[in-house]
CSV table of C-alpha atoms (C1' of nucleotides) in Angstrom, one decimal:
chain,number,residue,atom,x,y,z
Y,1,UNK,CA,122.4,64.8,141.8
Y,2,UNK,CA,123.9,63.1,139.2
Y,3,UNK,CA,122.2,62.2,136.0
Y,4,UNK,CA,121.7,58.2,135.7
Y,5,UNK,CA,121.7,58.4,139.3
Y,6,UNK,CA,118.2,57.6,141.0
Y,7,UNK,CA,117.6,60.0,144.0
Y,8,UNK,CA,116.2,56.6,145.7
Y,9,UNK,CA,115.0,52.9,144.9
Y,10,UNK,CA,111.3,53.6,145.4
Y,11,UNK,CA,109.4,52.5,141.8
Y,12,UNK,CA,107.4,55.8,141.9
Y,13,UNK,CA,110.5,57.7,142.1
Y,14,UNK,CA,111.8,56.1,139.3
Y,15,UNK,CA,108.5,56.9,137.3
Y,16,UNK,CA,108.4,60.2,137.6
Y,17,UNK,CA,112.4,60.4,137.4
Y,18,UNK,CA,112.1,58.9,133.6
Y,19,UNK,CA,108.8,60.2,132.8
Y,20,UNK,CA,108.2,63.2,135.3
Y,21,UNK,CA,108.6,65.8,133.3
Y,22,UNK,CA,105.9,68.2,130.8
Y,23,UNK,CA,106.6,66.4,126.9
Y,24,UNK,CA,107.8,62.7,127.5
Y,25,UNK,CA,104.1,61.2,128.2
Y,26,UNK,CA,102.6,63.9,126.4
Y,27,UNK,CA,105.0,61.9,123.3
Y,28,UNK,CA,104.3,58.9,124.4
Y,29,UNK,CA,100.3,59.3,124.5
Y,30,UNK,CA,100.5,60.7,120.6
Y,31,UNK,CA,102.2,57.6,119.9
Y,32,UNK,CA,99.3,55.6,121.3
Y,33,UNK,CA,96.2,57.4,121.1
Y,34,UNK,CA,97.0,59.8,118.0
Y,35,UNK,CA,98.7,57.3,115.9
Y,36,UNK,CA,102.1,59.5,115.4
Y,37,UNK,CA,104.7,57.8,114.6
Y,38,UNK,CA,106.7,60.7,112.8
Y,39,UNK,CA,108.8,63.6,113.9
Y,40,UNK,CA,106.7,66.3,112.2
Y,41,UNK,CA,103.3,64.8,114.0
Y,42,UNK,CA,105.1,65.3,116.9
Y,43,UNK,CA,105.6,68.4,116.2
Y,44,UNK,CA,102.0,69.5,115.7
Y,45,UNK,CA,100.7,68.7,118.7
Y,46,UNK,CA,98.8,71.2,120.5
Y,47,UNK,CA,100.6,71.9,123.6
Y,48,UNK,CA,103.2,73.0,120.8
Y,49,UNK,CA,106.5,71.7,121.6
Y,50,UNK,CA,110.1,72.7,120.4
Y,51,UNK,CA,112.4,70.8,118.0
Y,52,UNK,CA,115.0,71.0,120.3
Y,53,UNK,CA,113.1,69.3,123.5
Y,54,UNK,CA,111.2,67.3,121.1
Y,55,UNK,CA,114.8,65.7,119.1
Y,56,UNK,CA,116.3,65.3,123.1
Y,57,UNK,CA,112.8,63.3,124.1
Y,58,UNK,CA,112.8,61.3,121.2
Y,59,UNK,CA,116.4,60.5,121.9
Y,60,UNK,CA,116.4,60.0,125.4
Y,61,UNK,CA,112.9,57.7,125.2
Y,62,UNK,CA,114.8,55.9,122.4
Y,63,UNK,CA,117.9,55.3,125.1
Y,64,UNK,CA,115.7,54.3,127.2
Y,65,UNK,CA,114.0,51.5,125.5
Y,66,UNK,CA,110.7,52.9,125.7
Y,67,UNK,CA,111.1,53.8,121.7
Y,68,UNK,CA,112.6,52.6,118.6
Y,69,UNK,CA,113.3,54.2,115.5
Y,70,UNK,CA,114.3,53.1,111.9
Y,71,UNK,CA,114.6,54.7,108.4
Y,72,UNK,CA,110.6,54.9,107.0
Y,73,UNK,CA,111.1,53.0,103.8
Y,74,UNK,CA,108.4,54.5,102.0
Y,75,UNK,CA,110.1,58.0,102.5
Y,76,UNK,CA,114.1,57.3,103.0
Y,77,UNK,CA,114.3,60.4,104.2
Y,78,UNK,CA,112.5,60.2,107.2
Y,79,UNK,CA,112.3,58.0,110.3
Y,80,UNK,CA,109.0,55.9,111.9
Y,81,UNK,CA,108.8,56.0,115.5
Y,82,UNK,CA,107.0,53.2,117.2
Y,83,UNK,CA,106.9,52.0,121.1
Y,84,UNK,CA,108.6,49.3,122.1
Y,85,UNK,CA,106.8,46.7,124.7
Y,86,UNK,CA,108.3,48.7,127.7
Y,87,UNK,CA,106.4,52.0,126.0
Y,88,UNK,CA,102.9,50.0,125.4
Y,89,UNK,CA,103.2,48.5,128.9
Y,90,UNK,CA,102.7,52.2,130.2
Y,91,UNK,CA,99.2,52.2,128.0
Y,92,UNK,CA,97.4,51.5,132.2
Y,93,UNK,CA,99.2,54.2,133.3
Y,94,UNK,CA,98.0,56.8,130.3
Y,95,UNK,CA,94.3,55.1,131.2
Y,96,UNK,CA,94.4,55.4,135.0
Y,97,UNK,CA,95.8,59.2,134.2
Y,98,UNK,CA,92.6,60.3,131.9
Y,99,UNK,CA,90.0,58.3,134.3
Y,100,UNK,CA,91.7,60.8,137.2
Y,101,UNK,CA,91.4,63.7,135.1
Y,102,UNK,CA,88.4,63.0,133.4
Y,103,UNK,CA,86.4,62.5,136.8
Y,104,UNK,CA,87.6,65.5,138.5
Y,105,UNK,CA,88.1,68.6,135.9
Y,106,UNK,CA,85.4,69.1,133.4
Y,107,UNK,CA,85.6,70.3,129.8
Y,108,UNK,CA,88.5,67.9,129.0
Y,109,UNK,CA,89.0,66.6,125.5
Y,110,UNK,CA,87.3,62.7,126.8
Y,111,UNK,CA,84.2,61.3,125.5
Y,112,UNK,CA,81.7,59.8,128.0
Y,113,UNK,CA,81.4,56.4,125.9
Y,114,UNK,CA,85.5,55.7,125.8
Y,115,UNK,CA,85.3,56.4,130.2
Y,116,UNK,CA,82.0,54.1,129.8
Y,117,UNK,CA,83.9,51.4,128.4
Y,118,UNK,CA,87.2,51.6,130.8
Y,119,UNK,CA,84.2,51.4,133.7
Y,120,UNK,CA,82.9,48.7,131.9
Y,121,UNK,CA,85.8,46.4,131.3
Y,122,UNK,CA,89.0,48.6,131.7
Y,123,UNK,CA,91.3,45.4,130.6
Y,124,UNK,CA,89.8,44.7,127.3
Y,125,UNK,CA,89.9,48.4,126.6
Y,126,UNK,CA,94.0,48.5,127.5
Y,127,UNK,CA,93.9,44.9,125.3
Y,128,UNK,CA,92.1,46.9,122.7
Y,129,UNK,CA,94.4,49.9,122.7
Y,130,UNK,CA,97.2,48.1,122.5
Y,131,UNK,CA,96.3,45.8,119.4
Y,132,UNK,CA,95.8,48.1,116.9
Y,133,UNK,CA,99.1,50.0,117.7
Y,134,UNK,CA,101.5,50.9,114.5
Y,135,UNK,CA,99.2,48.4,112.9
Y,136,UNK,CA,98.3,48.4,108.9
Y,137,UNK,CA,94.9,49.2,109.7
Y,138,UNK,CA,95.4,51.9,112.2
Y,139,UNK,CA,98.1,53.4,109.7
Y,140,UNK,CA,95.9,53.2,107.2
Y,141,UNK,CA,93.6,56.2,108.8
Y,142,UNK,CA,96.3,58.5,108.7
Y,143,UNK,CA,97.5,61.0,106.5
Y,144,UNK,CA,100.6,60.4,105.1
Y,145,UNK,CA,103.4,62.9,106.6
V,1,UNK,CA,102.0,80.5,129.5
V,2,UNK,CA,100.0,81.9,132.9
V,3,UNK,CA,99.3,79.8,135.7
V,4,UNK,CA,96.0,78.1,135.8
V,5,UNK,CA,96.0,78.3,132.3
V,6,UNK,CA,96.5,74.3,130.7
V,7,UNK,CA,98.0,74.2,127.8
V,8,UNK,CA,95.3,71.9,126.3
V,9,UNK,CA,92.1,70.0,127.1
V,10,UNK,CA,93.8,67.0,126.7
V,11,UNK,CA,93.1,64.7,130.3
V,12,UNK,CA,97.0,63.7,130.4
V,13,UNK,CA,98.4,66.8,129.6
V,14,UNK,CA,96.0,68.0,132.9
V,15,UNK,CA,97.2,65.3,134.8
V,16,UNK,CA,100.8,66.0,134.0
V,17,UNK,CA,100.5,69.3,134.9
V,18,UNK,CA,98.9,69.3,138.2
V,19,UNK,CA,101.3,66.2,139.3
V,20,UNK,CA,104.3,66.2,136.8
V,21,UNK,CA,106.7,67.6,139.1
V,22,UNK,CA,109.4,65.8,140.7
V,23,UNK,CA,108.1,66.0,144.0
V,24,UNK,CA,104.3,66.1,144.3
V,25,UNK,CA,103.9,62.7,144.0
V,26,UNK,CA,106.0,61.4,146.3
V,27,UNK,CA,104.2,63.2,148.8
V,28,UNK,CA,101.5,61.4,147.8
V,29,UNK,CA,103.0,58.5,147.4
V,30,UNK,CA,104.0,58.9,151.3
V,31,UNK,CA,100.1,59.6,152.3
V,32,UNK,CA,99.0,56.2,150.3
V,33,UNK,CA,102.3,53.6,151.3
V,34,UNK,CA,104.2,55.4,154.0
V,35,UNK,CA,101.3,56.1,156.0
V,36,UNK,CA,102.5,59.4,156.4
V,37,UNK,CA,100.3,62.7,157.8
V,38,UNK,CA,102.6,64.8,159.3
V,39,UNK,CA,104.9,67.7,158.0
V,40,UNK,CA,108.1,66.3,159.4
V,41,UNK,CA,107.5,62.9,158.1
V,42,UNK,CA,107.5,64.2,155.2
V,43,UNK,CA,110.5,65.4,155.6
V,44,UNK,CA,111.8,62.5,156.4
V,45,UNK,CA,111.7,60.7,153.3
V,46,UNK,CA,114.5,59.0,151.0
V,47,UNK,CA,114.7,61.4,148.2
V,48,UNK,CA,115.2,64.4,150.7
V,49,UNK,CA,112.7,67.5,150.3
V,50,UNK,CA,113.2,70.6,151.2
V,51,UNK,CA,111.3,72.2,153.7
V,52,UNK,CA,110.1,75.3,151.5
V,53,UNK,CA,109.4,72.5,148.5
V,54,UNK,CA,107.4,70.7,150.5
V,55,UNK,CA,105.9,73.9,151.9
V,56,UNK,CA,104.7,74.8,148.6
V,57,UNK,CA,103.5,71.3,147.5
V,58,UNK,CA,101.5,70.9,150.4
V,59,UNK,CA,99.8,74.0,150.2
V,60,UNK,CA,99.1,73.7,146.2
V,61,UNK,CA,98.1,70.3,147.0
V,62,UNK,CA,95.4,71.1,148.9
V,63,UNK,CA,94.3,74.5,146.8
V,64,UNK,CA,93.9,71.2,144.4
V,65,UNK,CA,91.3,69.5,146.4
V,66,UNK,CA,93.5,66.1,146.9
V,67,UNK,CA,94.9,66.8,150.2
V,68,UNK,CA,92.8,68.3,153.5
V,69,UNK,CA,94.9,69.2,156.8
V,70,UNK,CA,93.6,70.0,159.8
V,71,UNK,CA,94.9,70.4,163.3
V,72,UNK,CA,95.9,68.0,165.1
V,73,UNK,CA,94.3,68.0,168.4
V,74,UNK,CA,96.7,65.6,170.5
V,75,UNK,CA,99.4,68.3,169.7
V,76,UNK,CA,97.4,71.3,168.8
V,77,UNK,CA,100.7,73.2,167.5
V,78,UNK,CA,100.7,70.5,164.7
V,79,UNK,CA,98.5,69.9,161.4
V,80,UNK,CA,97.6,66.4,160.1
V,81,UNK,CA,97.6,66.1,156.7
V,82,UNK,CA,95.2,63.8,155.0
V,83,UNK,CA,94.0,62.7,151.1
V,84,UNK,CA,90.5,63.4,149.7
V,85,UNK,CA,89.1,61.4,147.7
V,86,UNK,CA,90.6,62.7,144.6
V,87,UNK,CA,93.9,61.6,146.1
V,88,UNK,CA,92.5,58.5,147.1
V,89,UNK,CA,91.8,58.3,143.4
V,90,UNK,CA,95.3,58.1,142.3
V,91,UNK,CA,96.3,54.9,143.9
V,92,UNK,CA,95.2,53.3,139.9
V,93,UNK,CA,97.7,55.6,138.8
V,94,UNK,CA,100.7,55.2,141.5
V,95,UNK,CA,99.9,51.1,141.3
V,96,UNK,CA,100.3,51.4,137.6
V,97,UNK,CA,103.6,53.3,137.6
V,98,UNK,CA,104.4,51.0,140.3
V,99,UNK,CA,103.9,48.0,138.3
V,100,UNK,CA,105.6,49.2,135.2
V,101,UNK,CA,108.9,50.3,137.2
V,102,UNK,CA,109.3,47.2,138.8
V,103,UNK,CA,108.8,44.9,135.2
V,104,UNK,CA,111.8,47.2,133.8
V,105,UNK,CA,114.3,48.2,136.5
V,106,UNK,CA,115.8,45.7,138.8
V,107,UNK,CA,116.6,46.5,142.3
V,108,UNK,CA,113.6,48.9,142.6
V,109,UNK,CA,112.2,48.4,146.3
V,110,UNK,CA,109.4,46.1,145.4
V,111,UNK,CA,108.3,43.0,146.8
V,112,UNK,CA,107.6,40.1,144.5
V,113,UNK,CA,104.6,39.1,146.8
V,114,UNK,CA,102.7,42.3,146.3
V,115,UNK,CA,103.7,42.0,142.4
V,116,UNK,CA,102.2,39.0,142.4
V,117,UNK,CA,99.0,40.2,144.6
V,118,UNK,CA,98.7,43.0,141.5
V,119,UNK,CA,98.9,40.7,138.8
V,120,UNK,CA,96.1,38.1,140.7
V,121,UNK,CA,93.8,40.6,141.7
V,122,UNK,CA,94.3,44.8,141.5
V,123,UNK,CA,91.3,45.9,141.8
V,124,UNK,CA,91.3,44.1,145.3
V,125,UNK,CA,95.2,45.1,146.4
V,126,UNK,CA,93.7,48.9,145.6
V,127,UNK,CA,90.6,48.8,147.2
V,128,UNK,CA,92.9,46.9,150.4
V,129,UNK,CA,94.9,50.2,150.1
V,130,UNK,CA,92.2,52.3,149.9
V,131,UNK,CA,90.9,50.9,152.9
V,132,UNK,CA,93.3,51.0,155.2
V,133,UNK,CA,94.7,55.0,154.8
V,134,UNK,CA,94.6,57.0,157.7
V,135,UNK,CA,92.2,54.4,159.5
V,136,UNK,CA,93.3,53.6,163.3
V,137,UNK,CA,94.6,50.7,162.5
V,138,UNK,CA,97.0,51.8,160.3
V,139,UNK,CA,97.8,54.9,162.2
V,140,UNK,CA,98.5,52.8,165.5
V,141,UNK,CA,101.6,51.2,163.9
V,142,UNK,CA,102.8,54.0,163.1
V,143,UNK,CA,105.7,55.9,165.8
V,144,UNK,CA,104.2,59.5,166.7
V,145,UNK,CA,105.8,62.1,164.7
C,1,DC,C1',111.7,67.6,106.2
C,2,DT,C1',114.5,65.8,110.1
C,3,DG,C1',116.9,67.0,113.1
C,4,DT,C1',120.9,69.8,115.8
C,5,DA,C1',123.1,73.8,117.9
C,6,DT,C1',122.9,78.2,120.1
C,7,DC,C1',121.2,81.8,122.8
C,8,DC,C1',118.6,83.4,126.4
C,9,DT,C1',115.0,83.5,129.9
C,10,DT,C1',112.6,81.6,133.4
C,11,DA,C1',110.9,78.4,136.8
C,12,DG,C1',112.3,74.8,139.9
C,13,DG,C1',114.6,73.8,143.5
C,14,DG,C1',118.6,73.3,147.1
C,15,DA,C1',120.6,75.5,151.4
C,16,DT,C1',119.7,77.9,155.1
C,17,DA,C1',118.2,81.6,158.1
C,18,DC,C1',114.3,82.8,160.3
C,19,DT,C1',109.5,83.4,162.6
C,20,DG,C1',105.4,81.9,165.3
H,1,DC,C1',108.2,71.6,165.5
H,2,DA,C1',105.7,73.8,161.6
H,3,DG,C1',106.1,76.6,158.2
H,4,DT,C1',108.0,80.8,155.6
H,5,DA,C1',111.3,83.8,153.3
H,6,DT,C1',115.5,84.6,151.0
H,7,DC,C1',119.4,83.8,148.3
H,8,DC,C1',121.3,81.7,144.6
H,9,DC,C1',122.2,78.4,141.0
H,10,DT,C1',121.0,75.1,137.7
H,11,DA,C1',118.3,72.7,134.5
H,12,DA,C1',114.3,73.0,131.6
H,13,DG,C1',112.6,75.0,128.0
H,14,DG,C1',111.2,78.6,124.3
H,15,DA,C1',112.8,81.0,119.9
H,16,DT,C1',115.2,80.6,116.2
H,17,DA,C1',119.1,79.9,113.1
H,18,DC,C1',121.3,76.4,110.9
H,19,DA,C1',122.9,71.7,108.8
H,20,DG,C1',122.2,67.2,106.4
DNA sequence: CTGTATCCTTAGGGATACTG
DNA sequence: CAGTATCCCTAAGGATACAG
């Protein structure tokens, strides 16, 4: 199979043929739950990923549309990496993934309250989520790189 | 890193790797939209699957808890393979991806009405879907394998 | 520090023959 | 027909050195 070619037109299939694989949501989820937004975050993730996948992710989620980077003025050197709408819009499918996990494996990394809340009103949570996003305030409660 | 071993408590990263192959869930996908119980159904599908792939899905599939199979007893030399509820589960999850593929690809094998359906009412579309798996109803429309 | 390139190993997967 | 086993190849990914 040819790369850019979908093996069929089925919209799962071309879920899991963009996002199917062990890092790209993992990057994705650290720019929506942990706030990252710059190479070396990445980088310190637990799973532990490699500079090279992690340079051809950020590349390849950035050809895609799902990401956009520019040059971080506050650090010329270095580049900010923020979602674009098509990379927020996949916030329900992050949610539905945790709920799954969360009810059927114990001792994951989820508090009871934040599953409390999705069972409670799941859309203002996504709403929620997706508001404070790469915004000053969220930004604020981050180390500086 | 052993088998059975996650590479972190993190609820995505468990869901990613239990289902973020390129193949386990389309099988899934084929219990939940296809209708589909039978091993050569399976093999039947667009994206192709190979018989020692699916094999091997079907069998970790069900070492997961998300799939039960059971013999078939109108054709004894056959099994019938059918979700738990933990596969039931992951309709959220496939309606999501669902939902996002169709907003950013064209041509993807969607139909605006059930788009629409999602965006009026999910919780009812999934708990419609949920409803009708492997119930006679369903099963009588489709051709004996 | 942000990447990129290289090297190397392994796991995933296709084709296909085969067994019950 | 259901499912397994084998062979083989490629792509994914880890380690690490290197460049801007």
């Amino acid at each position: 199979m040819k790369k850019d070619e979908l093996r069929s037109d089925c919209p799962i299939n071309y879920a899991l043929e963009y996002l199917g694989d062990k890092w790209t949501l993992l990057i994705i989820r650290d720019l929506i739950f942990e706030g990252k937004q710059f190479y070396k975050e990445f980088l310190t993730s637990k799973e532990g990923i490699a500079t090279n996948i992690l340079s051809d992710r950020l590349k390849k989620l950035e050809a895609q549309g799902i990401v956009v980077s520019q040059v971080y003025e506050k650090q010329r050197t270095q580049k900010i990496y923020q979602l674009t709408q098509k990379g927020r819009d996949l916030i329900p499918l992050l949610v539905e993934a945790i709920i799954w996990s969360a009810k059927y494996k114990q001792g994951l990394n989820v508090s009871d309250e934040f599953i409390a809340k999705l069972a409670s009103d799941k859309e203002q949570v996504i709403t929620a989520i997706e508001a404070h996003i790469g915004t000053d305030t969220f930004s604020a409660n981050r180390a500086q790189p």
